[in-house]
Amino acid sequence: MRFQNRDAHILMKIYENDGVLARRHVKDIFWLGKTMRAMEVRLSKLQRHEYISWPSLEHKKTMPIPEPICWLGWKGAQFIAGINGVRIDDINGNSENQLRVFHNRLRDNGIRCVREPRWSLLRHDLALVDFWLGIENATNELFSSNLENWITESQFRSNMDLVEYKVKSQDGKVKSLKKGVCPDAYFEIVIEDQNVWDDEKQRIRCLLELDMATHSNPSFGRDKTRPYA
């Protein structure tokens, strides 16, 4: 296979979004206005040469997969490591032991590549990509703003902040609690119009928490809102 610049950008985009994209995301980013077949032909080549991976028949039978997805294969992960200055040797075959050693080496060198998606959280993770694309498109349409410093959950999880905070229970007692703060993402919206915003308001910093579970109001305030505040 002749590796192309677009292939490199596809691998980087998968990596930047915590390791998984829906194929519709890939099409919207790299084949907008083109046919689905044009994209599928190229992705199939990347998959055959182990740059990307997608669900097997066994995955489709046993895992909750809402739509077609792809993630990095071992060659894709090796490429990401290389452009980050990390040399990871090839593997011979796809034995479980070799793949485990390969991914341990990636992790030891700070490269966050998943072997498979988080199946139980797949809908949540794809919804995060939807949100990211929506914010990026919105800021691109505004000439005075840019989206910068998108940081994903995996980066927070690798170096989590532990915060101490106080909450008041229903009986009026104040309790001291500790909690690791691990948002789904962090991003900044940069306003470039100097005539409207002063220097201190040029950068809007946002923590994203996309919660698809059901919480009572007290538990949401205690477990989600209060630690961030």
XYZ file of N, CA and C in Angstrom:
687
model
N 0.838 -1.199 0.000
C 0.000 0.000 0.000
C 0.876 1.252 0.000
N 0.531 2.218 -0.818
C 1.246 3.489 -0.856
C 0.624 4.429 0.178
N 1.387 4.693 1.240
C 0.884 5.524 2.328
C 0.778 6.974 1.889
N -0.373 7.606 2.169
C -0.641 8.964 1.725
C -0.721 9.920 2.916
N -0.576 11.218 2.613
C -0.675 12.233 3.669
C -2.024 12.170 4.371
N -3.078 11.934 3.610
C -4.408 11.851 4.217
C -4.496 10.684 5.191
N -3.818 9.580 4.881
C -3.798 8.441 5.798
C -3.222 8.851 7.149
N -2.135 9.631 7.112
C -1.511 10.098 8.358
C -2.478 10.961 9.153
N -3.212 11.838 8.470
C -4.165 12.705 9.158
C -5.330 11.897 9.750
N -5.745 10.849 9.060
C -6.810 9.990 9.590
C -6.359 9.328 10.888
N -5.143 8.774 10.884
C -4.617 8.123 12.079
C -4.491 9.116 13.231
N -4.019 10.320 12.943
C -3.886 11.330 13.976
C -5.239 11.723 14.535
N -6.238 11.857 13.673
C -7.569 12.265 14.137
C -8.182 11.182 15.033
N -7.973 9.919 14.690
C -8.451 8.836 15.557
C -7.764 8.912 16.908
N -6.446 9.106 16.897
C -5.671 9.164 18.138
C -6.106 10.341 18.997
N -6.343 11.495 18.382
C -6.699 12.699 19.124
C -8.060 12.597 19.789
N -8.898 11.674 19.321
C -10.234 11.515 19.897
C -10.335 10.240 20.731
N -9.277 10.004 21.519
C -9.233 8.866 22.447
C -9.390 7.520 21.750
N -8.980 7.460 20.484
C -8.773 6.169 19.847
C -9.901 5.572 19.057
N -11.048 6.241 18.927
C -12.145 5.648 18.164
C -12.952 6.739 17.470
N -13.327 6.464 16.217
C -14.216 7.343 15.452
C -15.270 6.487 14.768
N -16.461 7.041 14.625
C -17.443 6.424 13.731
C -16.991 6.683 12.295
N -17.336 5.781 11.420
C -16.923 5.988 10.025
C -17.588 7.230 9.424
N -18.753 7.596 9.936
C -19.376 8.825 9.449
C -18.553 10.045 9.856
N -17.862 9.971 11.007
C -16.975 11.064 11.391
C -15.833 11.193 10.392
N -15.259 10.046 10.020
C -14.152 10.058 9.059
C -14.610 10.652 7.739
N -15.816 10.284 7.318
C -16.329 10.819 6.052
C -16.553 12.326 6.136
N -17.144 12.789 7.231
C -17.412 14.225 7.366
C -16.128 15.044 7.404
N -15.055 14.458 7.963
C -13.799 15.196 8.085
C -12.979 15.139 6.799
N -12.904 13.945 6.187
C -11.955 13.752 5.090
C -12.588 13.507 3.725
N -13.861 13.132 3.676
C -14.506 12.873 2.388
C -15.832 13.638 2.283
N -15.891 14.819 2.839
C -17.127 15.595 2.786
C -17.480 15.897 1.333
N -18.702 15.583 0.957
C -19.132 15.811 -0.416
C -18.764 14.695 -1.370
N -18.030 13.683 -0.901
C -17.647 12.548 -1.731
C -18.558 11.364 -1.428
N -18.457 10.323 -2.250
C -19.292 9.149 -2.041
C -18.756 8.301 -0.883
N -19.644 7.545 -0.277
C -19.240 6.640 0.784
C -18.284 5.577 0.251
N -18.471 5.169 -0.991
C -17.617 4.125 -1.566
C -16.159 4.582 -1.638
N -15.931 5.833 -1.985
C -14.557 6.342 -2.080
C -13.848 6.205 -0.734
N -14.559 6.514 0.337
C -13.965 6.381 1.667
C -13.749 4.916 2.027
N -14.737 4.067 1.761
C -14.643 2.668 2.148
C -13.490 1.966 1.461
N -13.217 2.322 0.204
C -12.098 1.703 -0.511
C -10.785 2.009 0.197
N -10.608 3.274 0.607
C -9.351 3.638 1.261
C -9.255 3.045 2.660
N -10.342 3.091 3.429
C -10.310 2.528 4.776
C -10.066 1.024 4.751
N -10.585 0.355 3.740
C -10.362 -1.088 3.633
C -8.886 -1.397 3.439
N -8.192 -0.562 2.662
C -6.751 -0.760 2.494
C -6.013 -0.540 3.810
N -6.398 0.501 4.527
C -5.764 0.752 5.820
C -6.029 -0.383 6.796
N -7.221 -0.956 6.734
C -7.557 -2.057 7.629
C -6.799 -3.333 7.253
N -6.679 -3.628 5.960
C -5.960 -4.829 5.535
C -4.480 -4.763 5.910
N -3.921 -3.552 5.900
C -2.511 -3.394 6.239
C -2.315 -3.065 7.716
N -3.376 -3.196 8.522
C -3.336 -3.116 9.990
C -2.997 -1.725 10.533
N -3.297 -0.693 9.731
C -3.179 0.675 10.238
C -4.403 1.037 11.076
N -5.556 0.526 10.680
C -6.761 0.712 11.477
C -7.410 -0.646 11.709
N -8.362 -0.661 12.612
C -9.098 -1.888 12.892
C -10.569 -1.536 13.018
N -11.424 -2.526 12.871
C -12.854 -2.320 13.109
C -13.474 -3.612 13.611
N -14.740 -3.597 14.045
C -15.322 -4.758 14.722
C -15.296 -6.026 13.868
N -14.918 -7.111 14.516
C -14.969 -8.425 13.883
C -16.400 -8.970 13.964
N -16.631 -10.117 13.338
C -17.949 -10.740 13.434
C -18.287 -11.083 14.877
N -17.265 -11.500 15.638
C -17.485 -11.822 17.045
C -17.869 -10.572 17.830
N -17.200 -9.462 17.564
C -17.571 -8.196 18.214
C -19.025 -7.839 17.923
N -19.411 -7.991 16.665
C -20.771 -7.605 16.265
C -21.827 -8.478 16.944
N -21.447 -9.703 17.279
C -22.388 -10.605 17.934
C -22.498 -10.326 19.430
N -21.421 -9.848 20.030
C -21.358 -9.802 21.490
C -21.283 -8.408 22.093
N -20.950 -7.391 21.310
C -20.742 -6.061 21.851
C -21.827 -5.081 21.389
N -22.133 -4.079 22.214
C -23.120 -3.062 21.813
C -22.481 -2.047 20.861
N -22.681 -2.243 19.576
C -22.056 -1.388 18.561
C -23.177 -0.652 17.817
N -23.372 0.634 18.095
C -24.516 1.352 17.521
C -24.360 1.695 16.046
N -23.102 1.721 15.536
C -22.866 2.115 14.147
C -21.448 1.704 13.763
N -21.124 1.734 12.459
C -19.777 1.353 12.031
C -18.715 2.285 12.624
N -17.636 1.694 13.145
C -16.580 2.456 13.809
C -15.219 1.950 13.346
N -14.167 2.673 13.711
C -12.801 2.213 13.480
C -11.898 2.751 14.576
N -10.804 2.034 14.807
C -9.799 2.470 15.778
C -8.431 2.104 15.219
N -7.376 2.441 15.916
C -6.029 2.219 15.412
C -5.630 0.750 15.502
N -5.096 0.227 14.388
C -4.434 -1.059 14.429
C -3.013 -0.880 14.942
N -2.272 -1.980 15.025
C -0.939 -1.866 15.637
C 0.002 -1.025 14.781
N -0.128 -1.091 13.448
C 0.727 -0.255 12.599
C 0.350 1.223 12.722
N -0.947 1.483 12.901
C -1.373 2.861 13.121
C -0.824 3.405 14.427
N -0.859 2.569 15.476
C -0.299 2.978 16.767
C 1.206 3.179 16.662
N 1.865 2.321 15.898
C 3.315 2.457 15.695
C 3.632 3.761 14.960
N 2.804 4.121 13.990
C 2.999 5.378 13.264
C 2.854 6.566 14.207
N 1.824 6.548 15.056
C 1.620 7.632 16.024
C 2.818 7.744 16.962
N 3.322 6.604 17.421
C 4.501 6.617 18.291
C 5.684 7.249 17.575
N 5.866 6.905 16.300
C 6.997 7.419 15.545
C 6.991 8.918 15.394
N 5.837 9.501 15.101
C 5.794 10.951 14.925
C 5.894 11.686 16.257
N 5.766 10.927 17.365
C 6.004 11.496 18.693
C 7.409 11.188 19.203
N 8.263 10.701 18.308
C 9.652 10.451 18.662
C 9.904 9.183 19.437
N 8.966 8.236 19.379
C 9.106 6.986 20.120
C 9.253 5.835 19.130
N 10.309 5.062 19.263
C 10.566 3.917 18.388
C 10.010 2.648 19.016
N 9.026 2.023 18.351
C 8.452 0.770 18.811
C 8.653 -0.271 17.706
N 9.288 -1.395 18.037
C 9.581 -2.417 17.037
C 8.303 -3.048 16.491
N 8.425 -3.611 15.277
C 7.318 -4.341 14.672
C 6.980 -5.566 15.513
N 5.774 -6.069 15.309
C 5.408 -7.349 15.925
C 5.290 -8.384 14.817
N 5.573 -9.619 15.156
C 5.496 -10.724 14.194
C 4.230 -11.517 14.473
N 3.222 -11.268 13.656
C 1.949 -11.919 13.905
C 1.124 -11.139 14.907
N -0.068 -11.654 15.194
C -0.985 -10.956 16.093
C -1.301 -11.787 17.333
N -0.302 -12.433 17.883
C -0.550 -13.227 19.087
C -0.887 -12.303 20.251
N -1.652 -12.828 21.189
C -2.083 -12.041 22.337
C -0.884 -11.526 23.120
N 0.130 -12.358 23.291
C 1.298 -11.956 24.070
C 2.045 -10.811 23.388
N 2.256 -10.892 22.083
C 2.975 -9.841 21.376
C 2.204 -8.528 21.390
N 0.892 -8.603 21.223
C 0.090 -7.384 21.264
C 0.119 -6.758 22.652
N 0.101 -7.577 23.691
C 0.147 -7.051 25.051
C 1.477 -6.348 25.301
N 2.574 -6.957 24.880
C 3.893 -6.342 25.051
C 3.983 -5.046 24.255
N 3.458 -5.067 23.033
C 3.489 -3.890 22.165
C 2.767 -2.715 22.821
N 1.567 -2.963 23.338
C 0.789 -1.876 23.928
C 1.359 -1.443 25.281
N 1.993 -2.353 25.995
C 2.676 -1.950 27.226
C 3.821 -0.990 26.917
N 4.544 -1.235 25.841
C 5.632 -0.344 25.454
C 5.091 1.026 25.052
N 3.971 1.031 24.347
C 3.344 2.307 24.003
C 2.995 3.089 25.253
N 2.344 2.415 26.187
C 1.902 3.068 27.420
C 3.092 3.569 28.236
N 4.157 2.774 28.299
C 5.343 3.179 29.049
C 5.985 4.431 28.460
N 5.762 4.662 27.174
C 6.335 5.833 26.502
C 5.324 6.967 26.331
N 4.189 6.871 27.038
C 3.220 7.961 27.027
C 2.314 8.013 25.825
N 2.253 6.935 25.045
C 1.377 6.888 23.874
C 0.097 6.169 24.269
N -1.047 6.860 24.193
C -2.325 6.334 24.666
C -3.115 5.757 23.490
N -2.899 4.495 23.199
C -3.620 3.830 22.113
C -4.400 2.651 22.676
N -5.680 2.602 22.397
C -6.512 1.520 22.920
C -6.453 0.328 21.970
N -6.481 -0.859 22.544
C -6.535 -2.048 21.705
C -7.929 -2.239 21.124
N -8.933 -1.883 21.910
C -10.324 -1.930 21.460
C -11.063 -0.774 22.117
N -12.189 -0.348 21.543
C -12.981 0.720 22.165
C -13.524 0.294 23.525
N -13.954 1.279 24.300
C -14.663 0.996 25.549
C -16.104 0.659 25.161
N -16.378 -0.619 24.985
C -17.657 -1.023 24.395
C -18.852 -0.512 25.186
N -18.798 -0.585 26.499
C -19.940 -0.168 27.308
C -20.164 1.341 27.251
N -19.140 2.110 26.871
C -19.238 3.572 26.800
C -19.159 4.079 25.367
N -19.374 3.198 24.412
C -19.159 3.575 23.019
C -20.102 4.687 22.567
N -21.370 4.614 22.935
C -22.307 5.676 22.553
C -21.860 7.018 23.134
N -21.424 6.993 24.364
C -20.938 8.206 25.032
C -19.723 8.771 24.301
N -18.762 7.910 23.958
C -17.531 8.375 23.327
C -17.787 8.919 21.923
N -18.705 8.313 21.187
C -19.046 8.831 19.857
C -19.806 10.155 19.962
N -20.627 10.300 21.005
C -21.331 11.562 21.219
C -20.346 12.695 21.528
N -19.241 12.389 22.219
C -18.206 13.394 22.473
C -17.595 13.893 21.167
N -17.376 12.975 20.234
C -16.833 13.382 18.932
C -17.849 14.255 18.194
N -19.131 13.908 18.290
C -20.173 14.744 17.684
C -20.113 16.165 18.245
N -19.959 16.258 19.576
C -19.882 17.566 20.216
C -18.661 18.333 19.729
N -17.518 17.657 19.684
C -16.272 18.298 19.233
C -16.413 18.831 17.811
N -16.966 18.027 16.915
C -17.137 18.474 15.534
C -18.098 19.661 15.455
N -19.156 19.626 16.281
C -20.102 20.732 16.289
C -19.458 22.027 16.757
N -18.656 21.953 17.836
C -17.967 23.142 18.326
C -16.946 23.634 17.307
N -16.204 22.717 16.713
C -15.198 23.110 15.723
C -15.838 23.788 14.516
N -16.935 23.226 14.024
C -17.614 23.828 12.879
C -18.181 25.203 13.226
N -18.721 25.332 14.447
C -19.300 26.611 14.858
C -18.229 27.696 14.956
N -17.077 27.356 15.550
C -16.014 28.362 15.677
C -15.409 28.692 14.316
N -15.370 27.715 13.409
C -14.847 27.996 12.066
C -15.737 28.973 11.309
N -17.037 28.942 11.603
C -17.965 29.842 10.923
C -17.886 31.266 11.460
N -17.321 31.420 12.662
C -17.156 32.750 13.246
C -15.717 33.204 13.004
N -15.550 34.254 12.234
C -14.209 34.673 11.826
C -13.367 35.129 13.012
N -14.000 35.467 14.123
C -13.253 36.013 15.256
C -12.928 34.970 16.319
N -13.183 33.688 16.066
C -12.965 32.686 17.111
C -12.291 31.437 16.563
N -11.568 30.757 17.441
C -10.902 29.495 17.114
C -11.062 28.521 18.275
N -11.075 27.225 17.949
C -11.093 26.177 18.967
C -9.666 25.676 19.156
N -9.178 25.680 20.401
C -7.803 25.272 20.676
C -7.742 24.359 21.897
N -6.624 23.645 21.991
C -6.265 22.860 23.189
C -7.361 21.884 23.603
N -7.853 21.103 22.652
C -8.806 20.055 22.993
C -8.042 18.936 23.703
N -8.362 18.689 24.968
C -7.692 17.665 25.774
C -8.729 16.613 26.142
N -8.416 15.362 25.876
C -9.391 14.293 26.057
C -9.313 13.667 27.449
N -10.305 12.846 27.744
C -10.413 12.217 29.061
C -9.191 11.373 29.401
N -8.634 10.663 28.424
C -7.508 9.772 28.711
C -6.311 10.539 29.240
N -6.110 11.767 28.768
C -5.001 12.568 29.273
C -5.236 12.993 30.719
N -6.477 13.335 31.053
C -6.798 13.652 32.449
C -6.649 12.416 33.338
N -7.090 11.279 32.826
C -7.062 10.065 33.633
C -5.627 9.617 33.933
N -4.699 9.900 33.011
C -3.309 9.488 33.219
C -2.609 10.326 34.282
N -3.165 11.498 34.589
C -2.555 12.364 35.610
C -3.675 13.130 36.322
N -4.507 12.394 37.041
C -5.741 12.952 37.585
C -5.485 13.854 38.795
N -6.196 14.971 38.846
C -6.149 15.869 40.000
C -7.109 15.370 41.075
N -6.632 15.303 42.306
C -7.469 14.944 43.451
C -7.801 16.220 44.218
N -9.093 16.534 44.304
C -9.509 17.773 44.959
C -10.255 17.454 46.254
N -10.121 18.353 47.216
C -10.871 18.268 48.470
C -11.957 19.348 48.452
N -13.147 18.997 48.876
C -14.246 19.960 48.872
C -15.243 19.595 49.963
N -16.136 20.525 50.234
C -17.126 20.322 51.296
C -18.532 20.412 50.713
N -19.409 19.571 51.223
C -20.815 19.597 50.819
C -21.681 19.520 52.073
N -22.881 20.048 51.933
C -23.828 20.001 53.052
C -24.871 18.928 52.748
N -25.028 17.990 53.670
C -25.983 16.905 53.488
C -27.397 17.392 53.797
N -28.381 16.533 53.574
C -29.779 16.906 53.793
C -30.084 17.186 55.257
N -29.305 16.606 56.162
C -29.531 16.880 57.586
C -28.786 18.119 58.065
N -28.154 18.848 57.125
C -27.484 20.091 57.472
C -26.035 19.966 57.871
N -25.528 18.757 57.945
C -24.136 18.554 58.332
C -23.209 18.783 57.136
N -22.060 19.376 57.424
C -21.060 19.635 56.382
C -20.042 18.500 56.382
N -19.830 17.907 55.212
C -18.890 16.804 55.088
C -17.735 17.211 54.178
N -16.550 16.738 54.518
C -15.375 16.933 53.670
C -15.174 15.691 52.816
N -15.037 15.886 51.516
C -14.893 14.772 50.584
C -13.671 14.980 49.702
N -13.179 13.881 49.129
C -12.108 13.922 48.144
C -12.581 13.207 46.883
N -12.203 13.764 45.739
C -12.630 13.141 44.486
C -11.632 13.465 43.380
N -11.342 12.470 42.559
C -10.521 12.710 41.380
C -11.351 13.392 40.313
N -10.849 14.492 39.781
C -11.573 15.235 38.751
C -11.076 14.778 37.380
N -11.971 14.189 36.621
C -11.605 13.660 35.302
C -12.713 13.991 34.308
N -12.712 15.199 33.755
C -13.760 15.582 32.812
C -13.640 14.806 31.509
N -14.697 14.824 30.733
C -14.659 14.163 29.428
C -13.744 14.892 28.458
N -13.591 16.192 28.635
C -12.701 16.958 27.759
C -12.497 18.352 28.340
N -11.453 18.990 27.863
C -11.185 20.407 28.138
C -10.916 21.065 26.800
N -11.430 22.283 26.622
C -11.133 23.000 25.385
C -11.180 24.495 25.637
N -10.611 25.231 24.716
C -10.570 26.687 24.810
C -11.107 27.302 23.522
N -11.934 28.317 23.686
C -12.397 29.113 22.551
C -11.677 30.444 22.613
N -10.925 30.742 21.590
C -10.105 31.951 21.555
C -10.797 32.995 20.684
N -11.055 34.149 21.272
C -11.681 35.264 20.567
C -10.583 36.203 20.070
N -10.557 36.468 18.788
C -9.474 37.257 18.205
C -9.836 38.717 17.981
N -11.094 39.070 18.163
C -11.516 40.440 17.899
C -11.108 41.348 19.061
N -10.013 42.051 18.916
C -9.488 42.901 19.985
C -10.410 44.073 20.299
N -11.254 44.450 19.377
C -12.114 45.612 19.597
C -13.301 45.289 20.503
N -13.595 44.002 20.639
C -14.761 43.619 21.435
C -14.363 43.101 22.804
N -13.289 42.323 22.863
C -12.882 41.673 24.105
C -11.576 42.271 24.593
N -11.481 42.454 25.912
C -10.201 42.892 26.451
C -9.278 41.697 26.594
N -8.019 41.929 26.937
C -7.019 40.869 26.948
C -7.381 39.728 27.885
N -8.031 40.025 29.003
C -8.331 38.989 29.981
C -9.452 38.063 29.527
N -10.202 38.448 28.512
C -11.326 37.655 28.053
C -11.082 37.024 26.681
N -9.848 37.020 26.239
C -9.541 36.472 24.929
C -9.709 34.961 24.863
N -9.530 34.277 25.977
C -9.534 32.818 25.986
C -10.618 32.303 26.937
N -11.604 31.616 26.404
C -12.681 31.038 27.205
C -12.357 29.572 27.454
N -12.159 29.200 28.712
C -11.745 27.849 29.075
C -12.948 27.036 29.543
N -13.109 25.850 28.978
C -14.303 25.049 29.250
C -13.935 23.620 29.643
N -14.605 23.100 30.663
C -14.551 21.696 31.017
C -15.854 21.043 30.558
N -15.743 19.927 29.862
C -16.913 19.250 29.323
C -17.212 17.978 30.113
N -18.448 17.834 30.517
C -18.918 16.613 31.167
C -20.186 16.180 30.452
N -20.089 15.136 29.652
C -21.246 14.622 28.919
C -21.771 13.413 29.676
N -22.801 13.624 30.450
C -23.316 12.579 31.343
C -24.585 11.986 30.749
N -24.537 10.722 30.407
C -25.683 10.050 29.797
C -26.403 9.143 30.794
N -26.006 9.224 32.072
C -26.675 8.453 33.122
C -27.728 9.312 33.801
N -28.534 8.701 34.664
C -29.573 9.410 35.403
C -29.125 9.575 36.847
N -29.125 10.814 37.341
C -28.732 11.102 38.715
C -29.843 11.897 39.406
N -29.949 11.717 40.697
C -30.813 12.609 41.468
C -30.126 13.964 41.559
N -30.894 15.020 41.812
C -30.289 16.354 41.912
C -29.212 16.440 42.993
N -29.429 15.885 44.198
C -28.374 15.954 45.216
C -27.089 15.247 44.796
N -27.210 14.058 44.205
C -26.006 13.321 43.822
C -25.288 14.006 42.667
N -26.038 14.618 41.756
C -25.400 15.337 40.653
C -24.606 16.524 41.187
N -25.195 17.247 42.126
C -24.479 18.380 42.710
C -23.258 17.957 43.507
N -23.405 16.857 44.273
C -22.309 16.407 45.138
C -21.185 15.757 44.328
N -21.528 14.927 43.348
C -20.523 14.127 42.656
C -19.991 14.768 41.373
N -20.766 15.685 40.785
C -20.360 16.258 39.516
C -20.038 17.750 39.620
N -21.051 18.543 40.011
C -20.905 19.989 39.958
C -19.923 20.505 41.006
N -20.082 20.058 42.252
C -19.280 20.612 43.346
C -17.782 20.377 43.175
N -17.306 19.177 42.806
C -15.864 18.997 42.641
C -15.262 19.928 41.574
N -15.998 20.163 40.489
C -15.482 21.074 39.453
C -15.437 22.506 39.958
N -16.444 22.899 40.730
C -16.446 24.257 41.266
C -15.266 24.477 42.224
